[in-house]
PDB file of C-alpha atoms in Angstrom:
ATOM      1  CA  MET A 514      81.903  40.658 -27.399  1.00 76.00           C
ATOM      2  CA  LYS A 515      84.282  38.713 -24.851  1.00 89.00           C
ATOM      3  CA  LYS A 516      83.393  34.917 -24.983  1.00 94.00           C
ATOM      4  CA  CYS A 517      82.423  33.773 -21.419  1.00 95.00           C
ATOM      5  CA  ASP A 518      86.026  31.805 -20.849  1.00 94.00           C
ATOM      6  CA  GLU A 519      87.220  35.527 -20.556  1.00 93.00           C
ATOM      7  CA  VAL A 520      85.112  36.345 -17.363  1.00 92.00           C
ATOM      8  CA  MET A 521      84.113  33.682 -15.448  1.00 94.00           C
ATOM      9  CA  THR A 522      86.005  33.050 -12.009  1.00 94.00           C
ATOM     10  CA  LYS A 523      88.006  30.150 -13.136  1.00 95.00           C
ATOM     11  CA  ASN A 524      87.987  26.791 -11.623  1.00 94.00           C
ATOM     12  CA  PRO A 525      84.877  27.668  -8.710  1.00 96.00           C
ATOM     13  CA  VAL A 526      84.973  26.402  -5.264  1.00 97.00           C
ATOM     14  CA  SER A 527      81.738  23.095  -4.819  1.00 97.00           C
ATOM     15  CA  CYS A 528      81.126  20.718  -3.251  1.00 98.00           C
ATOM     16  CA  LEU A 529      79.501  17.533  -3.691  1.00 98.00           C
ATOM     17  CA  PRO A 530      75.361  16.700  -2.901  1.00 98.00           C
ATOM     18  CA  THR A 531      75.982  14.065   0.328  1.00 98.00           C
ATOM     19  CA  ASP A 532      78.374  17.076   1.984  1.00 98.00           C
ATOM     20  CA  LEU A 533      75.983  18.439   4.518  1.00 98.00           C
ATOM     21  CA  ALA A 534      73.972  22.125   3.558  1.00 98.00           C
ATOM     22  CA  ALA A 535      76.234  23.550   6.199  1.00 98.00           C
ATOM     23  CA  LYS A 536      79.313  23.011   3.992  1.00 98.00           C
ATOM     24  CA  ALA A 537      78.131  24.876   1.341  1.00 98.00           C
ATOM     25  CA  ALA A 538      76.969  28.248   3.591  1.00 98.00           C
ATOM     26  CA  GLY A 539      81.146  28.003   5.453  1.00 98.00           C
ATOM     27  CA  LEU A 540      81.963  27.807   1.623  1.00 97.00           C
ATOM     28  CA  MET A 541      79.698  30.595   0.944  1.00 97.00           C
ATOM     29  CA  LYS A 542      81.413  32.692   3.362  1.00 97.00           C
ATOM     30  CA  SER A 543      84.856  31.791   2.853  1.00 97.00           C
ATOM     31  CA  GLU A 544      84.714  32.206  -0.233  1.00 95.00           C
ATOM     32  CA  ASN A 545      82.208  35.607  -0.539  1.00 94.00           C
ATOM     33  CA  VAL A 546      80.289  33.867  -3.317  1.00 94.00           C
ATOM     34  CA  GLY A 547      76.867  33.098  -2.595  1.00 93.00           C
ATOM     35  CA  SER A 548      76.292  29.961  -4.974  1.00 95.00           C
ATOM     36  CA  ILE A 549      78.175  27.219  -5.305  1.00 97.00           C
ATOM     37  CA  PRO A 550      78.286  24.505  -8.056  1.00 98.00           C
ATOM     38  CA  VAL A 551      76.681  20.642  -7.062  1.00 98.00           C
ATOM     39  CA  VAL A 552      79.325  18.649  -8.909  1.00 98.00           C
ATOM     40  CA  GLU A 553      79.107  14.734  -8.760  1.00 97.00           C
ATOM     41  CA  ASN A 554      82.320  13.938  -7.521  1.00 96.00           C
ATOM     42  CA  GLU A 555      86.036  15.601  -7.006  1.00 94.00           C
ATOM     43  CA  GLN A 556      87.423  13.506  -9.913  1.00 95.00           C
ATOM     44  CA  SER A 557      85.017  14.178 -12.643  1.00 95.00           C
ATOM     45  CA  LYS A 558      83.856  17.654 -11.447  1.00 97.00           C
ATOM     46  CA  VAL A 559      80.606  16.882 -13.362  1.00 98.00           C
ATOM     47  CA  LEU A 560      77.931  19.536 -13.005  1.00 98.00           C
ATOM     48  CA  VAL A 561      74.742  17.726 -11.407  1.00 98.00           C
ATOM     49  CA  GLY A 562      73.439  21.079  -9.547  1.00 98.00           C
ATOM     50  CA  ILE A 563      73.812  24.899  -7.943  1.00 98.00           C
ATOM     51  CA  VAL A 564      72.781  25.851  -4.593  1.00 98.00           C
ATOM     52  CA  THR A 565      72.903  28.980  -3.506  1.00 96.00           C
ATOM     53  CA  ASP A 566      72.257  30.928  -0.115  1.00 96.00           C
ATOM     54  CA  ARG A 567      68.669  31.471  -1.350  1.00 94.00           C
ATOM     55  CA  ASP A 568      67.734  27.620  -1.160  1.00 96.00           C
ATOM     56  CA  LEU A 569      69.810  27.764   1.784  1.00 97.00           C
ATOM     57  CA  ALA A 570      67.315  30.686   3.484  1.00 96.00           C
ATOM     58  CA  LEU A 571      64.076  29.592   1.991  1.00 96.00           C
ATOM     59  CA  LYS A 572      64.693  25.537   2.039  1.00 97.00           C
ATOM     60  CA  ILE A 573      66.054  24.765   5.103  1.00 97.00           C
ATOM     61  CA  ILE A 574      66.263  28.023   7.947  1.00 95.00           C
ATOM     62  CA  ALA A 575      62.805  28.469   6.549  1.00 96.00           C
ATOM     63  CA  GLU A 576      61.556  25.634   6.738  1.00 96.00           C
ATOM     64  CA  GLY A 577      62.981  25.367   9.824  1.00 96.00           C
ATOM     65  CA  LEU A 578      65.594  22.399   8.556  1.00 96.00           C
ATOM     66  CA  ASP A 579      68.790  21.856  10.133  1.00 97.00           C
ATOM     67  CA  ALA A 580      72.041  22.773   8.530  1.00 96.00           C
ATOM     68  CA  ARG A 581      74.022  20.336   9.131  1.00 97.00           C
ATOM     69  CA  SER A 582      71.762  17.111   8.855  1.00 97.00           C
ATOM     70  CA  THR A 583      70.432  18.251   5.890  1.00 97.00           C
ATOM     71  CA  ASN A 584      71.985  17.806   2.486  1.00 97.00           C
ATOM     72  CA  VAL A 585      73.086  20.081  -0.356  1.00 98.00           C
ATOM     73  CA  GLY A 586      71.410  17.363  -2.745  1.00 97.00           C
ATOM     74  CA  SER A 587      67.511  17.907  -1.084  1.00 96.00           C
ATOM     75  CA  VAL A 588      67.859  21.694  -1.406  1.00 97.00           C
ATOM     76  CA  MET A 589      69.854  22.201  -4.246  1.00 97.00           C
ATOM     77  CA  THR A 590      69.089  23.156  -7.659  1.00 95.00           C
ATOM     78  CA  HIS A 591      68.517  19.896 -10.034  1.00 95.00           C
ATOM     79  CA  GLN A 592      67.785  21.554 -13.450  1.00 94.00           C
ATOM     80  CA  VAL A 593      71.287  24.094 -14.042  1.00 96.00           C
ATOM     81  CA  VAL A 594      71.286  26.637 -16.613  1.00 96.00           C
ATOM     82  CA  THR A 595      74.793  27.086 -17.673  1.00 97.00           C
ATOM     83  CA  CYS A 596      76.624  27.942 -21.551  1.00 97.00           C
ATOM     84  CA  HIS A 597      79.848  27.001 -22.407  1.00 98.00           C
ATOM     85  CA  ALA A 598      84.074  28.407 -22.332  1.00 96.00           C
ATOM     86  CA  GLU A 599      83.465  29.682 -26.063  1.00 97.00           C
ATOM     87  CA  ASP A 600      80.128  30.613 -26.227  1.00 97.00           C
ATOM     88  CA  ASN A 601      79.506  34.478 -27.433  1.00 94.00           C
ATOM     89  CA  LEU A 602      78.904  36.489 -23.425  1.00 91.00           C
ATOM     90  CA  GLN A 603      75.843  38.063 -25.099  1.00 89.00           C
ATOM     91  CA  LYS A 604      74.309  34.113 -24.780  1.00 93.00           C
ATOM     92  CA  ALA A 605      74.884  33.926 -21.733  1.00 93.00           C
ATOM     93  CA  LEU A 606      73.391  37.042 -20.358  1.00 89.00           C
ATOM     94  CA  ASP A 607      70.717  36.149 -22.157  1.00 90.00           C
ATOM     95  CA  SER A 608      69.900  32.682 -20.460  1.00 92.00           C
ATOM     96  CA  MET A 609      70.651  34.838 -17.338  1.00 91.00           C
ATOM     97  CA  SER A 610      68.057  37.236 -18.544  1.00 88.00           C
ATOM     98  CA  GLU A 611      65.421  34.713 -19.644  1.00 91.00           C
ATOM     99  CA  ASN A 612      65.725  32.205 -17.093  1.00 92.00           C
ATOM    100  CA  GLN A 613      66.039  34.602 -13.944  1.00 89.00           C
ATOM    101  CA  VAL A 614      69.068  33.643 -12.560  1.00 91.00           C
ATOM    102  CA  ARG A 615      72.373  35.831 -10.971  1.00 89.00           C
ATOM    103  CA  ARG A 616      74.921  33.059 -11.838  1.00 94.00           C
ATOM    104  CA  ILE A 617      75.489  30.729 -14.121  1.00 96.00           C
ATOM    105  CA  PRO A 618      77.781  28.351 -14.287  1.00 98.00           C
ATOM    106  CA  VAL A 619      80.344  27.993 -17.407  1.00 98.00           C
ATOM    107  CA  VAL A 620      81.088  23.886 -18.236  1.00 98.00           C
ATOM    108  CA  ASP A 621      82.836  21.913 -21.632  1.00 97.00           C
ATOM    109  CA  LYS A 622      81.163  20.010 -23.278  1.00 96.00           C
ATOM    110  CA  GLU A 623      80.714  16.310 -21.008  1.00 96.00           C
ATOM    111  CA  ASN A 624      79.608  19.341 -18.495  1.00 97.00           C
ATOM    112  CA  LYS A 625      82.585  19.501 -15.881  1.00 98.00           C
ATOM    113  CA  ILE A 626      82.325  22.886 -14.289  1.00 98.00           C
ATOM    114  CA  LEU A 627      85.061  25.185 -15.838  1.00 98.00           C
ATOM    115  CA  GLY A 628      83.860  28.233 -14.451  1.00 97.00           C
ATOM    116  CA  ILE A 629      80.772  29.790 -13.275  1.00 97.00           C
ATOM    117  CA  ILE A 630      79.788  34.234 -14.429  1.00 95.00           C
ATOM    118  CA  ALA A 631      77.986  36.223 -11.350  1.00 91.00           C
ATOM    119  CA  GLN A 632      76.356  39.374 -12.337  1.00 84.00           C
ATOM    120  CA  ALA A 633      79.788  40.797 -11.087  1.00 78.00           C
ATOM    121  CA  ASP A 634      81.727  39.171 -13.418  1.00 74.00           C
ATOM    122  CA  VAL A 635      79.481  41.058 -15.677  1.00 80.00           C
ATOM    123  CA  ALA A 636      79.915  44.681 -14.078  1.00 70.00           C
ATOM    124  CA  THR A 637      83.296  44.198 -13.166  1.00 67.00           C
ATOM    125  CA  ARG A 638      85.321  42.207 -16.389  1.00 65.00           C
ATOM    126  CA  SER A 639      83.167  43.375 -19.431  1.00 61.00           C
ATOM    127  CA  LYS A 640      82.986  47.108 -21.033  1.00 63.00           C
ATOM    128  CA  HIS A 641      79.467  47.402 -21.854  1.00 60.00           C
ATOM    129  CA  PRO A 642      77.086  48.955 -19.311  1.00 60.00           C
ATOM    130  CA  LYS A 643      74.291  49.087 -21.270  1.00 64.00           C
ATOM    131  CA  ARG A 644      74.356  45.408 -21.502  1.00 61.00           C
ATOM    132  CA  THR A 645      74.923  44.730 -18.278  1.00 58.00           C
ATOM    133  CA  ALA A 646      71.777  46.689 -17.008  1.00 59.00           C
ATOM    134  CA  GLN A 647      69.757  45.066 -19.755  1.00 63.00           C
ATOM    135  CA  MET A 648      70.832  42.043 -17.736  1.00 56.00           C
ATOM    136  CA  VAL A 649      70.531  42.434 -13.651  1.00 58.00           C
ATOM    137  CA  LYS A 650      66.731  44.620 -15.690  1.00 61.00           C
ATOM    138  CA  GLY A 651      65.772  41.668 -16.792  1.00 60.00           C
ATOM    139  CA  ILE A 652      66.442  39.730 -14.039  1.00 55.00           C
ATOM    140  CA  SER A 653      65.477  41.303 -12.489  1.00 58.00           C
ATOM    141  CA  GLN A 654      61.773  41.149 -13.504  1.00 61.00           C
ATOM    142  CA  VAL A 655      58.969  39.433 -12.487  1.00 55.00           C
ATOM    143  CA  ASP A 656      55.163  38.429 -15.146  1.00 52.00           C
ATOM    144  CA  GLY A 657      57.147  41.666 -16.576  1.00 46.00           C
ATOM    145  CA  LYS A 658      57.473  43.986 -13.624  1.00 43.00           C
ATOM    146  CA  LEU A 659      60.469  45.099 -12.176  1.00 40.00           C
ATOM    147  CA  LYS A 660      60.680  43.316  -8.445  1.00 41.00           C
ATOM    148  CA  SER A 661      61.080  46.198  -5.717  1.00 35.00           C
ATOM    149  CA  ILE A 662      64.076  45.492  -2.732  1.00 36.00           C
ATOM    150  CA  GLY A 663      63.301  43.253  -0.855  1.00 37.00           C
ATOM    151  CA  GLU A 664      61.204  40.634  -3.651  1.00 37.00           C
TER     152      GLU A 664
END
């Protein structure tokens, strides 16, 4: 089984809690990603949260807020599920399924962001289609039932 650092996207783009949500959305567009790790500051790269395209849609657009005046810190997820570079990939996949998250940041012992593993990384960089299918199924379940399309 591979280690997390063999599958992760290294050095992901990040933003600060004080950055505007519009900046995070712009980064998602330019980098073609669905989430941006949020770090304490650019020097330390200590992970303090994560903001997803879903956060932006549900917490800004659906609430009628302005992405050009709303800080990332007010819409990001603060309790982030993470893994470590040296962890076995299966441990990360299990965490993703258990917590129903599509992406998991990879951090070092000081919680500094090193990379991120997304479902697509597992699908394209891991040679275990059954494990990938199990992970996607686990992430997509709600109360023991699969989510329908559109949920």
